[in-house]
Coordinates of C-alpha atoms in Angstrom, one line a residue:
M721 CA -1.5 -53.0 -11.1
L722 CA -0.9 -54.7 -7.7
Y723 CA 2.0 -56.3 -6.1
G724 CA 2.2 -59.9 -7.3
D725 CA 0.8 -59.2 -10.8
C726 CA 2.7 -60.9 -13.6
L727 CA 2.9 -58.9 -16.8
K728 CA 4.1 -59.5 -20.3
L729 CA 5.5 -56.2 -21.6
I730 CA 6.0 -55.4 -25.3
G731 CA 8.0 -52.4 -26.2
K732 CA 11.5 -51.0 -26.9
M733 CA 14.4 -49.3 -25.2
V734 CA 14.5 -45.5 -25.7
V735 CA 16.7 -42.8 -24.3
H736 CA 14.9 -40.0 -22.4
Q737 CA 16.6 -36.6 -22.3
E738 CA 16.2 -36.4 -18.5
Y739 CA 16.0 -39.9 -17.2
G740 CA 18.3 -41.7 -19.6
E741 CA 17.7 -45.2 -21.0
Q742 CA 14.1 -46.4 -20.4
F743 CA 11.8 -49.2 -21.5
K744 CA 8.9 -47.7 -23.4
I745 CA 5.8 -50.0 -23.2
D746 CA 3.8 -50.3 -26.4
S747 CA 1.4 -52.9 -25.0
F748 CA 1.1 -55.2 -22.1
E749 CA -0.7 -58.4 -21.1
K750 CA -1.5 -59.6 -17.6
I751 CA -0.6 -63.3 -17.4
M752 CA -1.4 -66.0 -14.9
P753 CA 1.3 -66.4 -12.2
E754 CA 3.3 -69.5 -13.1
T755 CA 4.5 -70.5 -9.7
T756 CA 2.7 -71.0 -6.4
D757 CA 4.9 -68.3 -4.8
A758 CA 3.9 -65.8 -7.4
F759 CA 0.2 -66.8 -7.1
E760 CA 0.3 -66.4 -3.3
K761 CA 1.8 -62.9 -3.7
Y762 CA -1.0 -62.1 -6.2
L763 CA -3.7 -63.2 -3.8
A764 CA -2.0 -61.6 -0.8
S765 CA -2.0 -58.2 -2.5
G766 CA -5.7 -57.8 -1.8
T767 CA -6.9 -58.0 -5.4
I768 CA -9.7 -60.4 -4.4
K769 CA -12.0 -58.9 -1.7
G770 CA -11.7 -60.8 1.6
I771 CA -8.4 -62.6 0.8
G772 CA -5.3 -61.2 2.6
P773 CA -1.9 -62.6 3.2
A774 CA -3.1 -65.2 5.9
T775 CA -5.9 -66.6 3.8
A776 CA -3.6 -66.6 0.7
K777 CA -1.1 -68.7 2.5
K778 CA -3.8 -71.2 3.6
I779 CA -5.1 -71.5 0.1
I780 CA -1.6 -72.3 -1.3
T781 CA -0.8 -74.7 1.5
N782 CA -4.1 -76.5 0.9
F783 CA -4.2 -76.6 -2.9
G784 CA -0.5 -76.1 -3.9
A785 CA 0.1 -76.0 -7.6
D786 CA -3.6 -76.7 -8.3
A787 CA -4.7 -73.4 -6.7
I788 CA -5.2 -71.5 -9.9
N789 CA -7.4 -74.2 -11.4
V790 CA -9.5 -74.3 -8.3
F791 CA -10.2 -70.6 -8.6
K792 CA -10.9 -70.9 -12.3
F793 CA -12.9 -74.2 -12.5
E794 CA -13.8 -75.4 -9.0
P795 CA -14.2 -72.4 -6.8
L796 CA -16.6 -74.2 -4.4
R797 CA -13.6 -76.2 -3.2
L798 CA -12.4 -72.9 -1.6
S799 CA -14.9 -73.6 1.2
E800 CA -12.5 -76.3 2.4
I801 CA -10.5 -73.3 3.8
K802 CA -11.6 -72.4 7.3
G803 CA -13.6 -69.1 7.3
I804 CA -14.8 -69.4 3.7
S805 CA -18.4 -70.5 3.3
K806 CA -19.7 -72.1 0.1
D807 CA -21.5 -68.9 -0.8
R808 CA -18.4 -66.9 -0.3
A809 CA -16.3 -69.5 -2.3
Y810 CA -18.7 -69.0 -5.2
E811 CA -18.4 -65.2 -5.0
I812 CA -14.6 -65.4 -4.9
G813 CA -14.6 -67.6 -8.0
E814 CA -16.9 -65.2 -9.8
E815 CA -14.8 -62.2 -8.8
F816 CA -11.5 -63.9 -9.7
N817 CA -12.7 -64.8 -13.2
E818 CA -14.3 -61.4 -13.8
K819 CA -11.2 -59.6 -12.8
W820 CA -9.1 -61.9 -14.8
G821 CA -11.3 -61.4 -17.8
I822 CA -11.2 -57.6 -17.4
W823 CA -7.4 -57.5 -17.2
Q824 CA -7.0 -59.6 -20.3
I825 CA -9.2 -57.0 -22.0
V826 CA -7.2 -54.2 -20.4
G827 CA -4.1 -55.5 -22.0
F828 CA -5.8 -56.1 -25.3
L829 CA -7.4 -52.7 -25.5
E830 CA -4.3 -50.8 -24.4
R831 CA -3.1 -50.9 -28.0
F832 CA -6.1 -48.7 -28.9
G833 CA -5.3 -46.2 -26.1
I834 CA -8.4 -47.3 -24.1
T835 CA -7.9 -46.9 -20.3
A836 CA -8.5 -49.5 -17.6
N837 CA -11.8 -47.8 -16.6
N838 CA -13.1 -47.9 -20.1
S839 CA -12.0 -51.5 -20.5
K840 CA -14.3 -52.4 -17.6
K841 CA -17.1 -50.7 -19.6
V842 CA -16.3 -52.8 -22.6
Y843 CA -16.3 -56.0 -20.5
D844 CA -19.7 -55.0 -19.0
V845 CA -21.2 -54.6 -22.4
L846 CA -19.6 -57.5 -24.3
G847 CA -18.9 -60.0 -21.5
K848 CA -16.2 -62.6 -21.2
D849 CA -16.0 -63.2 -24.9
A850 CA -15.2 -59.5 -25.5
I851 CA -11.9 -60.1 -27.2
E852 CA -13.4 -62.5 -29.7
K853 CA -16.2 -60.1 -30.4
I854 CA -13.8 -57.2 -30.9
E855 CA -11.6 -59.2 -33.2
E856 CA -14.7 -60.2 -35.2
N857 CA -15.8 -56.5 -35.5
P858 CA -13.4 -54.0 -33.9
Y859 CA -15.7 -51.1 -34.8
V860 CA -18.1 -52.2 -32.0
L861 CA -15.7 -50.1 -29.7
I862 CA -16.9 -46.9 -31.4
D863 CA -20.4 -47.4 -29.8
I864 CA -19.1 -48.3 -26.3
V865 CA -16.2 -46.0 -25.6
Y866 CA -16.5 -42.2 -26.1
G867 CA -13.3 -40.8 -27.6
V868 CA -11.8 -44.1 -28.8
N869 CA -9.0 -43.9 -31.4
F870 CA -10.7 -44.7 -34.7
Q871 CA -7.5 -44.9 -36.7
K872 CA -6.1 -47.7 -34.5
I873 CA -9.4 -49.6 -34.7
D874 CA -9.6 -49.2 -38.4
K875 CA -6.0 -50.4 -38.9
M876 CA -6.7 -53.5 -36.8
A877 CA -9.9 -54.2 -38.7
L878 CA -8.3 -54.0 -42.1
E879 CA -5.4 -56.2 -40.9
L880 CA -7.9 -58.8 -39.7
G881 CA -9.4 -58.9 -43.2
M882 CA -12.3 -56.4 -43.0
S883 CA -13.0 -55.0 -46.5
K884 CA -12.6 -51.3 -47.2
D885 CA -16.2 -51.0 -48.4
S886 CA -17.7 -53.1 -45.5
D887 CA -20.9 -51.6 -44.2
Y888 CA -19.5 -52.0 -40.6
R889 CA -16.6 -49.9 -41.6
I890 CA -18.5 -47.1 -43.4
K891 CA -21.2 -46.9 -40.6
S892 CA -18.5 -46.6 -38.0
G893 CA -16.6 -44.0 -40.1
I894 CA -19.8 -41.9 -40.3
K895 CA -20.3 -42.1 -36.5
Y896 CA -16.6 -41.4 -35.9
A897 CA -16.9 -38.2 -38.0
L898 CA -20.0 -37.1 -36.0
L899 CA -18.3 -37.9 -32.7
T900 CA -15.2 -35.9 -33.8
A901 CA -17.5 -32.9 -34.5
S902 CA -19.0 -33.3 -31.0
Y903 CA -15.5 -33.2 -29.5
N904 CA -15.1 -29.8 -31.1
G905 CA -18.4 -28.6 -29.6
N906 CA -20.8 -29.3 -32.6
T907 CA -24.0 -31.2 -32.3
C908 CA -24.4 -31.7 -36.0
V909 CA -22.6 -31.5 -39.4
Q910 CA -23.7 -30.4 -42.9
K911 CA -24.3 -33.5 -44.9
E912 CA -22.0 -32.5 -47.8
N913 CA -19.1 -31.9 -45.4
L914 CA -19.7 -35.1 -43.6
V915 CA -19.7 -37.2 -46.8
Q916 CA -16.5 -35.5 -48.0
F917 CA -14.8 -36.1 -44.7
V918 CA -15.7 -39.8 -44.5
E919 CA -14.8 -40.2 -48.2
N920 CA -11.3 -38.9 -47.5
V921 CA -10.8 -40.9 -44.3
L922 CA -12.0 -44.2 -45.5
E923 CA -11.2 -43.9 -49.2
V924 CA -14.6 -45.1 -50.3
N925 CA -17.0 -43.6 -52.8
S926 CA -19.9 -41.3 -51.9
D927 CA -22.6 -43.7 -53.0
E928 CA -21.6 -46.2 -50.4
I929 CA -21.6 -43.5 -47.8
E930 CA -25.1 -42.3 -48.9
N931 CA -26.5 -45.8 -48.6
N932 CA -25.2 -46.2 -45.1
L933 CA -26.5 -42.8 -44.0
I934 CA -30.0 -44.0 -45.1
N935 CA -29.5 -47.2 -43.1
L936 CA -28.3 -45.4 -40.0
N937 CA -31.1 -42.9 -40.2
V938 CA -33.7 -45.7 -40.4
K939 CA -32.2 -47.4 -37.3
Q940 CA -32.2 -44.1 -35.4
E941 CA -28.5 -44.2 -34.9
I942 CA -28.3 -40.8 -36.7
Y943 CA -30.8 -38.2 -37.6
V944 CA -30.9 -36.5 -41.0
E945 CA -32.6 -33.1 -40.9
E946 CA -33.6 -31.0 -43.9
R947 CA -34.0 -27.4 -42.9
E948 CA -36.2 -24.6 -44.4
N949 CA -33.2 -23.3 -46.5
K950 CA -32.9 -26.8 -48.0
E951 CA -29.6 -27.4 -46.2
I952 CA -29.3 -31.0 -44.8
W953 CA -27.6 -31.5 -41.4
V954 CA -26.7 -34.8 -39.8
Y955 CA -26.8 -35.6 -36.0
L956 CA -25.8 -38.5 -33.9
Y957 CA -29.3 -39.5 -32.8
P958 CA -28.8 -38.9 -29.0
L959 CA -27.6 -35.4 -29.7
Y960 CA -30.6 -34.7 -31.9
K961 CA -32.9 -36.1 -29.2
A962 CA -31.2 -33.9 -26.6
E963 CA -31.7 -30.8 -28.7
L964 CA -35.3 -31.7 -29.4
N965 CA -36.0 -32.4 -25.7
I966 CA -34.5 -29.0 -24.8
T967 CA -36.4 -27.1 -27.5
E968 CA -39.8 -28.6 -26.7
R969 CA -39.4 -28.4 -23.0
L970 CA -38.2 -24.8 -22.9
L971 CA -41.0 -23.6 -25.1
A972 CA -43.5 -25.4 -22.9
L973 CA -42.0 -23.9 -19.7
K974 CA -42.0 -20.5 -21.4
N975 CA -45.7 -20.7 -22.3
A976 CA -46.9 -22.2 -19.0
D977 CA -49.0 -20.0 -16.7
N978 CA -46.9 -17.4 -14.8
I979 CA -48.0 -18.6 -11.4
K980 CA -45.0 -17.2 -9.6
H981 CA -45.8 -13.6 -10.7
I982 CA -45.6 -11.1 -7.9
K983 CA -48.0 -8.1 -7.6
N984 CA -46.9 -4.6 -6.7
F985 CA -43.4 -5.6 -8.0
E986 CA -42.1 -2.1 -8.5
N987 CA -42.6 -1.2 -4.9
K988 CA -40.9 -4.4 -3.8
I989 CA -37.9 -3.5 -6.0
K990 CA -37.6 -0.1 -4.2
I991 CA -37.9 -1.7 -0.8
N992 CA -35.2 -4.2 -1.8
E993 CA -32.9 -1.4 -2.9
R994 CA -33.2 0.2 0.5
M995 CA -32.7 -3.0 2.4
L996 CA -29.5 -3.8 0.4
D997 CA -28.4 -0.2 0.3
I998 CA -27.9 -0.2 -3.5
E999 CA -29.1 1.8 -6.5
L1000 CA -30.0 -0.3 -9.5
S1001 CA -29.3 0.9 -13.0
E1002 CA -32.2 1.0 -15.5
K1003 CA -30.9 -2.1 -17.2
Q1004 CA -30.8 -4.0 -13.9
R1005 CA -34.3 -2.9 -13.1
E1006 CA -35.4 -4.1 -16.6
A1007 CA -33.8 -7.5 -15.9
I1008 CA -35.6 -7.9 -12.6
R1009 CA -38.9 -6.8 -14.2
Q1010 CA -38.5 -9.3 -17.0
I1011 CA -37.9 -12.1 -14.5
N1012 CA -41.2 -11.3 -12.9
E1013 CA -43.1 -11.1 -16.2
N1014 CA -41.6 -14.2 -17.8
N1015 CA -41.1 -17.9 -16.8
I1016 CA -37.7 -17.9 -18.6
C1017 CA -35.3 -15.0 -18.6
I1018 CA -31.7 -14.6 -19.8
I1019 CA -29.3 -12.1 -18.2
T1020 CA -26.0 -11.7 -20.0
G1021 CA -23.1 -9.4 -19.7
G1022 CA -19.3 -9.3 -19.1
P1023 CA -17.5 -9.0 -15.8
G1024 CA -18.4 -6.1 -13.6
T1025 CA -21.8 -5.3 -15.2
G1026 CA -23.9 -6.1 -12.2
K1027 CA -25.2 -9.7 -12.8
T1028 CA -24.5 -10.7 -9.1
T1029 CA -26.4 -7.6 -7.8
I1030 CA -29.5 -8.8 -9.8
I1031 CA -29.2 -12.3 -8.4
K1032 CA -29.0 -10.8 -4.8
C1033 CA -32.1 -8.7 -5.5
I1034 CA -34.1 -11.6 -6.9
L1035 CA -33.1 -13.8 -3.9
E1036 CA -34.4 -11.2 -1.4
I1037 CA -37.6 -10.3 -3.3
Y1038 CA -38.7 -14.0 -3.8
K1039 CA -37.6 -15.1 -0.3
N1040 CA -39.7 -12.3 1.2
E1041 CA -42.6 -13.7 -0.8
K1042 CA -41.9 -17.1 0.8
K1043 CA -40.8 -18.6 -2.5
K1044 CA -38.1 -21.2 -2.8
V1045 CA -35.1 -19.9 -4.7
V1046 CA -32.3 -22.3 -5.7
L1047 CA -28.8 -21.3 -7.0
C1048 CA -26.6 -23.5 -9.1
A1049 CA -23.7 -23.5 -11.5
P1050 CA -22.1 -26.1 -13.8
T1051 CA -18.9 -26.6 -11.7
G1052 CA -17.8 -26.8 -8.1
R1053 CA -15.7 -23.6 -8.3
A1054 CA -18.5 -21.6 -10.0
A1055 CA -21.0 -22.8 -7.4
K1056 CA -18.5 -21.8 -4.6
R1057 CA -18.1 -18.4 -6.1
M1058 CA -21.8 -17.9 -6.3
S1059 CA -22.2 -18.8 -2.7
E1060 CA -19.5 -16.4 -1.6
T1061 CA -21.0 -13.4 -3.6
T1062 CA -24.6 -14.0 -2.6
G1063 CA -24.3 -15.4 0.9
E1064 CA -26.6 -18.3 0.0
E1065 CA -25.9 -21.9 -0.7
A1066 CA -25.3 -22.8 -4.4
K1067 CA -24.9 -26.3 -5.7
T1068 CA -23.4 -27.8 -8.8
I1069 CA -26.1 -28.8 -11.4
H1070 CA -25.0 -32.4 -11.0
R1071 CA -25.6 -32.4 -7.2
L1072 CA -28.9 -30.5 -7.5
L1073 CA -30.3 -32.8 -10.1
E1074 CA -28.9 -35.9 -8.5
I1075 CA -27.4 -37.1 -11.7
A1076 CA -24.2 -38.5 -10.2
K1077 CA -24.4 -41.9 -11.8
I1078 CA -25.2 -40.7 -15.3
E1079 CA -22.1 -40.9 -17.5
E1080 CA -21.5 -37.7 -19.3
D1081 CA -19.6 -39.4 -22.0
K1082 CA -22.4 -41.9 -22.7
L1083 CA -24.3 -40.5 -25.6
G1084 CA -27.3 -42.8 -25.1
S1085 CA -28.0 -41.4 -21.6
V1086 CA -30.2 -38.5 -22.8
D1087 CA -33.4 -40.4 -22.0
E1088 CA -32.3 -41.2 -18.4
D1089 CA -35.0 -40.4 -15.8
I1090 CA -34.2 -37.3 -13.8
T1091 CA -35.5 -36.6 -10.3
P1092 CA -37.7 -33.5 -10.5
I1093 CA -36.7 -30.5 -8.3
D1094 CA -39.4 -28.7 -6.3
V1095 CA -38.4 -25.0 -6.6
D1096 CA -40.1 -21.7 -7.4
V1097 CA -37.1 -19.9 -8.9
L1098 CA -34.0 -21.6 -10.4
I1099 CA -31.0 -19.4 -11.0
I1100 CA -28.2 -20.9 -13.1
D1101 CA -25.0 -19.0 -13.3
E1102 CA -22.1 -19.4 -15.8
M1103 CA -24.5 -20.7 -18.4
S1104 CA -21.8 -20.5 -21.1
M1105 CA -20.3 -23.7 -19.6
V1106 CA -23.5 -25.7 -19.9
D1107 CA -23.5 -28.2 -22.8
V1108 CA -26.4 -29.9 -24.6
F1109 CA -26.3 -33.0 -22.2
L1110 CA -26.5 -30.9 -19.0
M1111 CA -29.2 -28.6 -20.5
N1112 CA -31.2 -31.7 -21.4
Y1113 CA -31.1 -32.8 -17.7
I1114 CA -32.0 -29.4 -16.4
V1115 CA -35.2 -28.9 -18.5
K1116 CA -36.3 -32.4 -17.7
A1117 CA -36.1 -31.8 -14.0
V1118 CA -38.1 -28.5 -13.8
Y1119 CA -41.9 -28.4 -13.2
Y1120 CA -44.1 -26.2 -15.3
G1121 CA -44.6 -22.9 -13.6
T1122 CA -41.0 -22.7 -12.3
K1123 CA -39.1 -19.6 -13.1
I1124 CA -35.7 -20.2 -14.7
I1125 CA -33.1 -17.5 -14.9
F1126 CA -30.1 -18.2 -17.1
V1127 CA -27.1 -15.9 -16.2
G1128 CA -23.8 -15.8 -18.1
D1129 CA -21.4 -14.1 -20.5
A1130 CA -22.1 -14.9 -24.1
N1131 CA -18.6 -13.7 -25.0
Q1132 CA -16.9 -16.5 -23.0
L1133 CA -15.7 -19.6 -24.8
P1134 CA -18.5 -22.1 -25.4
S1135 CA -18.8 -25.2 -23.3
V1136 CA -16.2 -28.0 -23.6
G1137 CA -19.0 -30.5 -24.5
P1138 CA -21.2 -30.3 -27.6
G1139 CA -23.5 -27.3 -28.0
S1140 CA -23.4 -23.6 -27.4
I1141 CA -26.5 -23.3 -25.3
L1142 CA -26.4 -19.7 -24.0
K1143 CA -25.5 -18.2 -27.3
D1144 CA -28.1 -20.2 -29.1
L1145 CA -30.9 -19.3 -26.6
I1146 CA -30.0 -15.6 -27.1
D1147 CA -29.8 -15.9 -30.9
S1148 CA -33.2 -17.7 -31.0
E1149 CA -34.9 -14.5 -29.8
Q1150 CA -37.6 -16.7 -28.2
F1151 CA -36.8 -15.8 -24.6
A1152 CA -36.7 -12.5 -22.6
T1153 CA -33.1 -11.4 -22.7
V1154 CA -31.4 -8.5 -21.0
G1155 CA -27.8 -7.6 -22.0
L1156 CA -25.8 -5.6 -19.5
N1157 CA -23.0 -3.5 -20.8
K1158 CA -22.3 -0.8 -18.2
I1159 CA -19.2 -1.4 -16.0
F1160 CA -20.0 -0.3 -12.5
R1161 CA -17.7 2.1 -10.6
Q1162 CA -16.1 -0.5 -8.3
A1163 CA -15.5 -3.0 -11.2
A1164 CA -14.0 -0.1 -13.3
K1165 CA -11.1 0.1 -10.9
S1166 CA -9.9 -3.2 -12.2
K1167 CA -8.0 -2.9 -15.5
I1168 CA -8.6 -6.7 -16.0
I1169 CA -12.4 -6.1 -16.3
V1170 CA -12.0 -2.9 -18.4
N1171 CA -9.6 -4.6 -20.8
A1172 CA -11.9 -7.7 -21.1
H1173 CA -14.6 -5.4 -22.3
D1174 CA -12.2 -3.5 -24.6
V1175 CA -11.1 -6.7 -26.3
N1176 CA -14.7 -7.7 -26.9
N1177 CA -15.4 -4.3 -28.4
G1178 CA -12.3 -4.5 -30.7
I1179 CA -10.4 -1.9 -28.7
S1180 CA -6.6 -2.3 -28.1
F1181 CA -6.0 -3.0 -24.4
I1182 CA -2.8 -1.0 -24.2
G1183 CA -1.6 2.3 -25.7
K1184 CA 1.3 2.6 -28.2
N1185 CA 4.2 1.9 -25.8
D1186 CA 7.4 0.1 -26.7
K1187 CA 8.3 -0.6 -23.1
D1188 CA 8.6 -4.3 -22.3
E1189 CA 6.3 -4.0 -19.4
E1190 CA 3.4 -1.6 -19.1
K1191 CA 2.1 -1.4 -15.6
L1192 CA -1.7 -0.9 -15.4
D1193 CA -2.7 -1.4 -11.7
D1194 CA -3.8 -5.1 -11.6
F1195 CA -3.0 -5.7 -15.3
F1196 CA 0.4 -6.2 -17.0
Y1197 CA 1.2 -6.7 -20.6
V1198 CA 4.5 -8.3 -21.4
N1199 CA 5.2 -8.3 -25.1
E1200 CA 7.5 -11.1 -26.3
S1201 CA 7.7 -12.9 -29.7
N1202 CA 10.4 -15.4 -28.8
Q1203 CA 9.2 -18.7 -27.2
D1204 CA 12.3 -19.0 -25.0
K1205 CA 11.8 -15.5 -23.7
M1206 CA 8.1 -16.1 -23.1
L1207 CA 8.9 -19.2 -21.1
Y1208 CA 11.4 -17.2 -19.0
Q1209 CA 8.8 -14.5 -18.3
V1210 CA 6.2 -17.1 -17.2
L1211 CA 8.7 -18.8 -14.9
S1212 CA 10.1 -15.6 -13.5
L1213 CA 6.7 -14.0 -12.8
S1214 CA 5.5 -17.3 -11.2
K1215 CA 8.5 -17.7 -9.0
D1216 CA 9.2 -14.4 -7.4
R1217 CA 8.5 -11.2 -9.5
L1218 CA 4.8 -11.1 -8.7
K1219 CA 5.5 -12.0 -5.1
K1220 CA 7.8 -8.9 -4.8
Y1221 CA 5.3 -6.7 -6.6
G1222 CA 2.1 -7.5 -4.6
N1223 CA 2.9 -10.4 -2.2
Y1224 CA 1.2 -12.8 -4.7
E1225 CA 2.2 -16.4 -4.0
F1226 CA 1.9 -19.0 -6.7
F1227 CA 0.1 -21.7 -4.7
K1228 CA -2.4 -19.2 -3.2
N1229 CA -3.3 -16.8 -5.9
I1230 CA -1.5 -17.3 -9.2
Q1231 CA -2.7 -19.4 -12.2
V1232 CA -0.9 -19.8 -15.5
L1233 CA -3.3 -20.0 -18.5
T1234 CA -2.5 -21.1 -22.1
P1235 CA -4.6 -21.8 -25.1
T1236 CA -3.1 -25.2 -25.9
K1237 CA -1.8 -28.4 -24.5
K1238 CA 1.0 -28.8 -27.1
G1239 CA 4.3 -27.1 -27.7
M1240 CA 6.8 -25.3 -25.5
L1241 CA 4.1 -23.0 -24.1
G1242 CA 1.4 -25.6 -23.9
T1243 CA 0.2 -27.1 -20.6
K1244 CA 2.4 -30.2 -20.8
E1245 CA 5.7 -28.5 -21.1
L1246 CA 4.8 -25.5 -19.0
N1247 CA 3.7 -27.9 -16.2
K1248 CA 7.1 -29.7 -16.3
N1249 CA 9.0 -26.4 -16.2
L1250 CA 6.9 -24.8 -13.5
Q1251 CA 7.2 -28.0 -11.3
K1252 CA 11.0 -27.8 -11.6
T1253 CA 10.9 -24.1 -10.7
L1254 CA 8.3 -24.1 -7.9
N1255 CA 8.5 -27.7 -6.5
P1256 CA 11.8 -29.2 -7.5
E1257 CA 13.0 -32.7 -6.8
D1258 CA 14.0 -33.2 -3.1
V1259 CA 15.2 -36.3 -1.3
N1260 CA 12.9 -35.5 1.6
V1261 CA 9.8 -35.1 -0.6
M1262 CA 7.9 -38.2 -1.8
E1263 CA 7.0 -38.6 -5.4
K1264 CA 5.3 -41.2 -7.7
Q1265 CA 5.9 -41.6 -11.4
Y1266 CA 2.8 -42.5 -13.4
G1267 CA 3.4 -42.9 -17.1
D1268 CA 5.4 -39.8 -18.2
T1269 CA 4.2 -37.8 -15.2
I1270 CA 6.0 -37.4 -11.9
F1271 CA 3.6 -36.5 -9.1
R1272 CA 5.3 -34.9 -6.1
E1273 CA 4.1 -33.9 -2.7
G1274 CA 3.3 -30.2 -2.9
D1275 CA 2.2 -30.3 -6.6
R1276 CA -0.8 -28.4 -7.8
V1277 CA -3.1 -30.9 -9.6
M1278 CA -6.5 -30.9 -11.3
Q1279 CA -9.2 -33.5 -11.5
I1280 CA -9.8 -34.1 -15.2
K1281 CA -13.0 -36.2 -15.3
N1282 CA -16.1 -36.5 -13.1
N1283 CA -15.7 -39.2 -10.4
Y1284 CA -18.9 -39.5 -8.5
D1285 CA -17.7 -42.3 -6.2
I1286 CA -14.4 -41.0 -4.8
Y1287 CA -14.7 -40.6 -1.0
W1288 CA -13.7 -37.2 0.6
E1289 CA -13.6 -35.6 4.0
K1290 CA -13.9 -32.0 5.0
D1291 CA -13.7 -31.0 8.6
K1292 CA -16.5 -33.2 10.1
E1293 CA -18.3 -33.5 6.7
I1294 CA -17.9 -36.6 4.5
G1295 CA -19.2 -37.2 1.0
T1296 CA -18.4 -38.6 -2.5
G1297 CA -17.6 -37.0 -5.8
I1298 CA -14.7 -34.9 -7.2
F1299 CA -15.5 -33.2 -10.5
N1300 CA -13.8 -32.1 -13.7
G1301 CA -11.8 -28.9 -13.2
E1302 CA -11.4 -29.0 -9.4
L1303 CA -8.0 -27.9 -8.3
G1304 CA -6.0 -29.1 -5.3
I1305 CA -2.5 -29.8 -3.8
I1306 CA -0.9 -33.2 -3.2
R1307 CA -0.4 -33.3 0.5
K1308 CA 1.0 -36.9 0.9
I1309 CA 2.2 -39.8 -1.2
N1310 CA 2.0 -43.1 0.6
N1311 CA 4.0 -45.9 -1.2
D1312 CA 3.0 -48.5 1.4
E1313 CA -0.7 -47.9 0.9
K1314 CA -0.2 -47.0 -2.7
Q1315 CA -2.3 -43.9 -2.6
I1316 CA -2.0 -40.1 -2.9
E1317 CA -3.8 -37.6 -0.6
V1318 CA -5.1 -34.4 -2.3
E1319 CA -6.5 -31.4 -0.6
F1320 CA -8.8 -29.4 -2.9
D1321 CA -9.3 -25.7 -2.9
D1322 CA -12.6 -26.0 -1.0
K1323 CA -10.7 -28.0 1.7
K1324 CA -12.1 -31.4 0.7
V1325 CA -9.5 -34.1 1.2
A1326 CA -9.6 -37.2 -1.1
W1327 CA -7.4 -40.3 -1.5
Y1328 CA -6.4 -41.7 -4.9
A1329 CA -5.1 -45.2 -5.5
F1330 CA -2.1 -45.2 -7.7
S1331 CA -4.3 -47.0 -10.3
E1332 CA -6.6 -43.9 -10.4
L1333 CA -3.9 -41.3 -11.2
E1334 CA -5.1 -41.1 -14.8
E1335 CA -7.8 -38.8 -13.3
L1336 CA -5.3 -36.2 -12.2
E1337 CA -2.9 -34.0 -14.1
H1338 CA -0.6 -31.1 -13.1
A1339 CA -2.3 -27.8 -12.9
Y1340 CA 0.5 -25.2 -12.5
A1341 CA -0.6 -24.3 -16.1
I1342 CA -4.1 -25.1 -17.4
T1343 CA -5.9 -24.4 -20.7
I1344 CA -8.3 -21.5 -20.9
H1345 CA -11.1 -23.9 -21.5
K1346 CA -10.3 -25.7 -18.3
A1347 CA -10.1 -22.4 -16.5
Q1348 CA -13.7 -21.8 -17.4
R1349 CA -14.7 -25.0 -15.8
K1350 CA -13.1 -24.1 -12.4

């Protein structure tokens, strides 16, 4: 929203436990300014490119009360204003009407929980008659917006007269069920479970669902697969296509000629050990041999088992052979860590494959053309975070004959997106796999690493001790069963107890993790309490309220979606793109320019307009899944 906007707000007065009486907005509508003064303010706000306060004043002076109609119906008349050509007048008219159309849709779609960014996507697909098309068939939104609220759409459709057994409704219910499964990490669903779910949600009979499954399958909107064990599984077609692409391409890459094979490899391993002053374990040697003998190799193991040492050795061996080795990882933080531990540049997979403009939430994007990467050896770390979409892009980009090394911990949580790629590749037994299980001496000094392995092996990570706090070097276990006491422990440890123990400072080296977003110990409530404790309200500190969230200078925040276009600066370097999971600190809130300045952990500085704050959330506490994406 900009200064000068006129809004019709629908809602109710509520009493907030902290801020008192407030107006809670249920929906809004952007309406045309009704006075010339209001329209001048709207134009002067900069909402139309090239029109500032001076030009806005000229337009109102020249056209008066007729200015709005000029913009809507006679934009070429704007060329009567000095400095506006006929071409520019036409462009201004187009921009005005497009933005107006989008904002009408924004207000209309807000009732479905669809954001402004996704409203623009709806407008691009359906055009200026979007509202009429949606009212005719609200289910069209299911195909356009990933994550849309089906219940709200279904309620509206039924209120508009859509019959319960409408094919539109049943087909959308089927796709909604499959999408829901994908949000939970699944690429497909057993048919009998799918039918039962849709039957319960829509209250229609199974025969009608079966008929629509056949129709959707014929139209390649879904794919129905009968497996050897006679089980029938149903996919959204793009997810099936992605899995098929991955399978066919990986097998072809595996069976291609091993043209990067190195002769006298054992001698070169020994030379490399001397150069790096290390002594490889037999498992590490086996992993390095397998990489030489196979085009595709998987190296898996928990923390401290020597995966990084293998990567360093491979780097040196193949670089000495004048081979091009490229390192990458799914997230910025993982790539940064890889760079720090190897001394070589590592990129995010998105940057490496130049897939910045491909929308991850667009299921139909699996057939996008990917720029091939010319590389001899590709090493991908943190493979447990790679979902089916990203894996599809990877295999499409690699030439036959390239060696691919997948590195990761199969015991980590699976990717946030659909698919469990690393685990499935290992379980397939189609690719050379080396599992590392020995914890090396240096790593064994960390009780965090030791306990991580113990948990995976079903071993209790502390002895029988009734003390509230058992000190184990870098690992503490605080046993509480009461939520209020748990909250106290988290706040106390974050504020000063850990600082006194080991000079740990929250904003430098402490992160609170929790399994869930909801409840007293979920991210939402923890973030509110941690903000109050660590960065409380101060008259000298600027803040900005966005929805229910108060952003304050000094807050730790996280980017929660990929934004490939946002501009950033870092020392003398400039670029675009801030990605899901990147953490930073709010350095400045500028109410005049209506933007927030965020410095991220890798020292990139980016600026967010107030209208873009939906992309940020507090990160004093984050979910364990989000922590894996860091």
